[in-house]
Tab-separated table of C-alpha atoms and ligand atoms in Angstrom:
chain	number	residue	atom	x	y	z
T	170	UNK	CA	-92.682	-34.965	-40.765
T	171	UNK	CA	-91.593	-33.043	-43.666
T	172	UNK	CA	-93.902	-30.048	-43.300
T	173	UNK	CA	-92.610	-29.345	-39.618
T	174	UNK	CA	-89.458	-29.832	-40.807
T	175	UNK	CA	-89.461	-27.150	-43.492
T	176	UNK	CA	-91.834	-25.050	-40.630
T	177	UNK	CA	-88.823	-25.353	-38.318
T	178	UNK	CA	-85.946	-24.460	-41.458
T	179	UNK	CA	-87.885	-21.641	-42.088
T	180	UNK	CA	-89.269	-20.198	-39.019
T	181	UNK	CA	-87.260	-21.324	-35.737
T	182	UNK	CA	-84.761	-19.440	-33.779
T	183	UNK	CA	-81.795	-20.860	-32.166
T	184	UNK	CA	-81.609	-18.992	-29.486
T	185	UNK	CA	-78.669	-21.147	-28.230
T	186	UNK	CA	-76.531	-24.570	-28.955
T	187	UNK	CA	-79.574	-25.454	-26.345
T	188	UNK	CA	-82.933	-23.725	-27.046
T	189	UNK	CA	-84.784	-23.588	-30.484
T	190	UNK	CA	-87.758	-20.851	-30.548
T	191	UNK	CA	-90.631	-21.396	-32.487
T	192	UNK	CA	-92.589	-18.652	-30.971
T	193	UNK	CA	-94.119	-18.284	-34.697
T	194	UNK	CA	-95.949	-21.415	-35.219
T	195	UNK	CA	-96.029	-23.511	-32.065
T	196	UNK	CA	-95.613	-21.899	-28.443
T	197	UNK	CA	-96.576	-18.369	-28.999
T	198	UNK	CA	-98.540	-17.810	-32.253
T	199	UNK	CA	-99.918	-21.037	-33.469
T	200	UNK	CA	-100.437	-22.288	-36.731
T	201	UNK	CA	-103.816	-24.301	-37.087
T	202	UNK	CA	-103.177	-25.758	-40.420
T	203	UNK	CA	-99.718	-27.195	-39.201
T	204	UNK	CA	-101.324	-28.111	-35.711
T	205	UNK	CA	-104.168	-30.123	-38.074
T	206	UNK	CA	-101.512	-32.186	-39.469
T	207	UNK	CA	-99.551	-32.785	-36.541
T	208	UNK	CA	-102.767	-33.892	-34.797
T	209	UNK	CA	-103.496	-36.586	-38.008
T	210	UNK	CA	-99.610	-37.657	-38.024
T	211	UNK	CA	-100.501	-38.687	-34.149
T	212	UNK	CA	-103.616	-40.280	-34.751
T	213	UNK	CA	-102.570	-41.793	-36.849
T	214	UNK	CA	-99.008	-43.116	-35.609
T	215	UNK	CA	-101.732	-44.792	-32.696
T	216	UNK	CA	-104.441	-45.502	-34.445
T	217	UNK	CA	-104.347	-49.685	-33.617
T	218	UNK	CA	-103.506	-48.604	-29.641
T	219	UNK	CA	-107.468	-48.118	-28.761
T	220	UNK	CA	-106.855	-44.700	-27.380
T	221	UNK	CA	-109.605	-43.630	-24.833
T	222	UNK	CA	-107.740	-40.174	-23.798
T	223	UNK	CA	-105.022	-37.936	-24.893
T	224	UNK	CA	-103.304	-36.152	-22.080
T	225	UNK	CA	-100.543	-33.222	-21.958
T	226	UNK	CA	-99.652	-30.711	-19.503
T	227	UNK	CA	-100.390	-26.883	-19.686
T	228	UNK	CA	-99.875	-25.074	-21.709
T	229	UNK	CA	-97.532	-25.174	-24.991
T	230	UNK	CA	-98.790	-29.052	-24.992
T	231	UNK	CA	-102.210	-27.868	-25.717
T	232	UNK	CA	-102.106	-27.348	-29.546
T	233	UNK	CA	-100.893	-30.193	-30.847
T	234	UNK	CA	-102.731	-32.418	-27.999
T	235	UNK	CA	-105.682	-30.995	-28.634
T	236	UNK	CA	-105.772	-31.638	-32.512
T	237	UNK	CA	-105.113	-35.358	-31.851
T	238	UNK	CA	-107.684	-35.926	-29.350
T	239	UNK	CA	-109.192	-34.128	-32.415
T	240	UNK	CA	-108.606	-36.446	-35.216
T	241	UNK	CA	-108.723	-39.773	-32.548
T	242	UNK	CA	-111.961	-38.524	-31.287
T	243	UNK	CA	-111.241	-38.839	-27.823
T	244	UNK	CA	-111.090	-36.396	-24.972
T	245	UNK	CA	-108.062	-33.907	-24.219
T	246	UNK	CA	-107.277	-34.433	-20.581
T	247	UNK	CA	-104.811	-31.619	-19.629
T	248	UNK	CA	-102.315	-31.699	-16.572
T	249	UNK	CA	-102.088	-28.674	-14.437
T	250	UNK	CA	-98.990	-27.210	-12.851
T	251	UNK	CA	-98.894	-25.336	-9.472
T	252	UNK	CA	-96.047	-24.458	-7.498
T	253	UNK	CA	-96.787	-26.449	-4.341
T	254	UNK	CA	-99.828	-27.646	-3.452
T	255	UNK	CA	-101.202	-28.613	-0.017
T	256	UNK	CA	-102.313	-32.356	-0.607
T	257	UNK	CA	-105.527	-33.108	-2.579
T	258	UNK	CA	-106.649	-36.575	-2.369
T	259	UNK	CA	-108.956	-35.822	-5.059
T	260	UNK	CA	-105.886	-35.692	-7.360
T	261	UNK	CA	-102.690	-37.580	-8.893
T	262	UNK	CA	-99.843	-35.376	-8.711
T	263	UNK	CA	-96.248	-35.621	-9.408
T	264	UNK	CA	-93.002	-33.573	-9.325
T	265	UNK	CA	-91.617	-32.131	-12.470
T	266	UNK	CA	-88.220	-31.219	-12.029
T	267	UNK	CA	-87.172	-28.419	-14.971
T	268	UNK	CA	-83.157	-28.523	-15.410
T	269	UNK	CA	-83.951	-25.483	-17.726
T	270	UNK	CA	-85.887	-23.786	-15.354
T	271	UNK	CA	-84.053	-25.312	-11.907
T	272	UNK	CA	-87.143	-25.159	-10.479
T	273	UNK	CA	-89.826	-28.153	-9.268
T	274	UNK	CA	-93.096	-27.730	-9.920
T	275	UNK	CA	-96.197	-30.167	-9.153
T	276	UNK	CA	-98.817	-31.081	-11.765
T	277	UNK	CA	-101.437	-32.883	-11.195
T	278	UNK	CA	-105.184	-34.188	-13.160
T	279	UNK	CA	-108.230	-35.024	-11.101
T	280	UNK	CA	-108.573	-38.467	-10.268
T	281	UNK	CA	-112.254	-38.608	-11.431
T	282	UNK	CA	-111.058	-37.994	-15.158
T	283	UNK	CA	-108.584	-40.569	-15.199
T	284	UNK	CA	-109.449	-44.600	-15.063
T	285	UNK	CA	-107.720	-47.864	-14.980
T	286	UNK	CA	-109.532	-49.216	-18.290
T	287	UNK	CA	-108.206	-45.937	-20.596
T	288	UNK	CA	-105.630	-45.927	-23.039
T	289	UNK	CA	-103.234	-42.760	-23.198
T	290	UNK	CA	-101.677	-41.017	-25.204
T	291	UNK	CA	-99.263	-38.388	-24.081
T	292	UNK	CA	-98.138	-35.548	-26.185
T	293	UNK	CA	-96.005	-32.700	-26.182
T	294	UNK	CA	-94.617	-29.936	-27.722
T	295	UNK	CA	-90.421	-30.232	-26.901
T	296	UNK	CA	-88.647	-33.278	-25.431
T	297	UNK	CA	-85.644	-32.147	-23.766
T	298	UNK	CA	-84.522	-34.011	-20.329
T	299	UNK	CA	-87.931	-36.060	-20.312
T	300	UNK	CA	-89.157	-34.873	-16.754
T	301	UNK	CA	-92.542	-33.868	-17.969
T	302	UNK	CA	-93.350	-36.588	-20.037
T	303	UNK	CA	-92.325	-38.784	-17.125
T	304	UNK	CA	-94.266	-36.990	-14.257
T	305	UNK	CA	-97.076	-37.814	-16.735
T	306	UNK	CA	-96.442	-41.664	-17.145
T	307	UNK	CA	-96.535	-41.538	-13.251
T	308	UNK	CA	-100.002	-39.581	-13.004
T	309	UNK	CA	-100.974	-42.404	-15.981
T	310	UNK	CA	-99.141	-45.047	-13.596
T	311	UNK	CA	-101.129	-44.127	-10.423
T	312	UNK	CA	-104.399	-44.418	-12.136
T	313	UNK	CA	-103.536	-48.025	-13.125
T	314	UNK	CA	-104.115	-47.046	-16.866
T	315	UNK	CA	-101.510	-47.551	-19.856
T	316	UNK	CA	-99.639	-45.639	-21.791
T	317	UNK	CA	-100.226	-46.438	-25.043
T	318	UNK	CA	-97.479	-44.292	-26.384
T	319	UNK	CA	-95.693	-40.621	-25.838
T	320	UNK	CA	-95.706	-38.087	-29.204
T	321	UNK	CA	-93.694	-35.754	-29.237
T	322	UNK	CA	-93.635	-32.525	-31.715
T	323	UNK	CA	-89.663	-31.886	-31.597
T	324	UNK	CA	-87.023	-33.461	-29.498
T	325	UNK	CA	-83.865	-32.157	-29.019
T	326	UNK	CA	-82.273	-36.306	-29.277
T	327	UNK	CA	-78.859	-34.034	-27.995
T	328	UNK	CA	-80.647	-33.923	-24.831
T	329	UNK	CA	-81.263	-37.035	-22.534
T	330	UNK	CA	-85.221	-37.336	-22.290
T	331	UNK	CA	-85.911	-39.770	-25.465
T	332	UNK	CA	-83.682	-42.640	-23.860
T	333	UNK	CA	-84.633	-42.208	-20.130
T	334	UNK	CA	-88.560	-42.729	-21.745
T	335	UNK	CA	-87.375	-45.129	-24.545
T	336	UNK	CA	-84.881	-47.708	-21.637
T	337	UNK	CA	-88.275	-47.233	-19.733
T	338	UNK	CA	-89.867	-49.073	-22.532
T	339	UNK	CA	-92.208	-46.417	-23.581
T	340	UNK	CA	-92.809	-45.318	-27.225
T	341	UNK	CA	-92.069	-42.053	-28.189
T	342	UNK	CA	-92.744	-41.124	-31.630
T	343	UNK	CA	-91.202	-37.463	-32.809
T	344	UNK	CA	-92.116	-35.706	-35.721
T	345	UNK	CA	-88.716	-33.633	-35.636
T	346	UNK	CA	-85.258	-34.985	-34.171
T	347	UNK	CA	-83.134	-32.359	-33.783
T	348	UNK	CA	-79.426	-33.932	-33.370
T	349	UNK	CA	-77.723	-30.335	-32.784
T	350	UNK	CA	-78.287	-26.582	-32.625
T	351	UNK	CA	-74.428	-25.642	-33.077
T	352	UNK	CA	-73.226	-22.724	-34.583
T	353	UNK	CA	-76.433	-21.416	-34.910
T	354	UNK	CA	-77.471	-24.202	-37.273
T	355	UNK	CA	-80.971	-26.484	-36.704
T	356	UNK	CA	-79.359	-30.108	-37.567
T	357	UNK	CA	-82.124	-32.361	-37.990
T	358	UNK	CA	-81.668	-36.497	-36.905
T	359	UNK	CA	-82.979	-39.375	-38.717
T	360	UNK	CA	-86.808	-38.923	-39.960
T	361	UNK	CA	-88.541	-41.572	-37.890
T	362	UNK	CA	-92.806	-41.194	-39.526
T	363	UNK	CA	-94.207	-39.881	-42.012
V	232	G4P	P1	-88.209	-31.669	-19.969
V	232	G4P	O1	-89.619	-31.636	-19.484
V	232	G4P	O2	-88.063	-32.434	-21.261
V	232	G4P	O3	-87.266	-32.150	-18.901
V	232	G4P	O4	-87.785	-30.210	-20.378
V	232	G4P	P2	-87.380	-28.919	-19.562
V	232	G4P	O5	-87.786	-29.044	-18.135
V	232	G4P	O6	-85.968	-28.636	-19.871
V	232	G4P	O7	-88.314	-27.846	-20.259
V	232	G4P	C1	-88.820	-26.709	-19.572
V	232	G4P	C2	-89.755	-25.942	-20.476
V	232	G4P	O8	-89.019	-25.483	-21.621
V	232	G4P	C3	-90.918	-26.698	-21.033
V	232	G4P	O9	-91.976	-25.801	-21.220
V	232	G4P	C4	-90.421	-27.180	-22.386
V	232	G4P	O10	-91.457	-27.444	-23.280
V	232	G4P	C5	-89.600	-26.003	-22.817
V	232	G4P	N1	-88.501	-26.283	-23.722
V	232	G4P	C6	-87.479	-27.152	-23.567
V	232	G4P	N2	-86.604	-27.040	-24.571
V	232	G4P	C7	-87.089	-26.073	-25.390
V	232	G4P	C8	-86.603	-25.480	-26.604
V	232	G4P	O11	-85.546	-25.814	-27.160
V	232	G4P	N3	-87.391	-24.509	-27.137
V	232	G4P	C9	-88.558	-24.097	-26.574
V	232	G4P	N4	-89.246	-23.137	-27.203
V	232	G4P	N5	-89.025	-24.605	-25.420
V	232	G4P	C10	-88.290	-25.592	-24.851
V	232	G4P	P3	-92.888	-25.434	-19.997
V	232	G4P	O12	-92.101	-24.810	-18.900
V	232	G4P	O13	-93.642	-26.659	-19.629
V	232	G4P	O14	-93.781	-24.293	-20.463
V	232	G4P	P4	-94.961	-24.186	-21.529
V	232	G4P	O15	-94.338	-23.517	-22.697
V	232	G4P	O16	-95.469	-25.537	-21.878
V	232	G4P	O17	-95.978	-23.383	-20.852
V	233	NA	NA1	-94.415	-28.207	-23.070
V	234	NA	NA1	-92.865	-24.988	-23.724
């Protein structure tokens, strides 16, 4: 998406060959406009996929999801993290292990908002090793519903998570492919939409 991509040129930090910042238009300050289009893009991208529910998980997930649901004019169903958590059987959980972090963490969505006959889409702001955007195809797997496809705002394709979700046979659309943060330098992958 060409407007990210010139977002991302002008205004991301490499912080390292591994971490890009974009505390200036995505996970600190926001910018609406760009969040607008990114929401479209999405709807967009699964418009034929009879969406019934967008889902991400707290918190830098929230802008982008949120303008998708937005433009698909569905709900925003958002996954909550907690350290541990004493079991609920009012809720799907699953573990979310961060290799960035090193830490697990539980997240979980309350089994009375999620049904067998709805359609989700996941989105998120980074894909880097995948883990979130799988402990959400497992909370979307326990409630017998489908994933009707994973967006994702930028993934870091140096990183491992786009093939563990694509050799699971999900679809996961990116609006940004980052193939390398060397030296400094944001190298951007193939364009895949828009
Ligand atoms: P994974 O889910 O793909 O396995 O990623 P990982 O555990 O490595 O990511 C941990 C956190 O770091 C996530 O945010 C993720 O969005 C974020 N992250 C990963 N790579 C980058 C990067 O290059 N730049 C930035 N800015 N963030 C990155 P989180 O812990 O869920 O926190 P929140 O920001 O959503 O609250
Ligand atoms: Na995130
Ligand atoms: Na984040």
């Amino acid at each position: 998406m060409r407007e990210l991509i010139e977002k991302i040129v002008e205004e991301g930090e490499v912080l390292s060959e591994h971490v890009l910042k974009v505390d200036r238009f995505l996970n600190h300050q926001v910018d609406p406009v760009l969040m607008k289009r990114i929401g479209e893009t999405f709807a967009k991208t699964f418009q034929n996929e009879s969406v019934t529910k967008v889902l991400t998980l707290e918190s830098s997930g929230i802008s982008p999801a949120l303008m998708t649901a937005y433009a698909l004019r569905v709900p925003l169903l958002i996954a909550r993290k907690r350290k541990s958590l004493t079991l609920q059987n009012d809720l799907y959980t699953a573990k979310v292990y961060s290799f960035t972090k090193q830490e697990e963490i539980e997240i979980s969505v309350s089994r009375s908002l999620l049904h067998e006959d709805d359609h989700v889409v996941i989105i998120d702001d980074f894909l880097a090793n995948g883990q979130a955007a799988l402990g959400l195809t497992e909370i979307v797997k326990q409630a017998n519903a489908k994933v009707a496809g994973i967006g994702i705002v930028i993934e870091k394709a140096f990183q491992d998570g786009g093939t563990l979700l694509r050799n699971r046979g999900f679809r996961v659309v990116s609006l940004a492919r980052i193939a390398s943060l060397q030296g400094g330098k944001v190298q951007f992958a193939e364009e895949v939409v828009c």
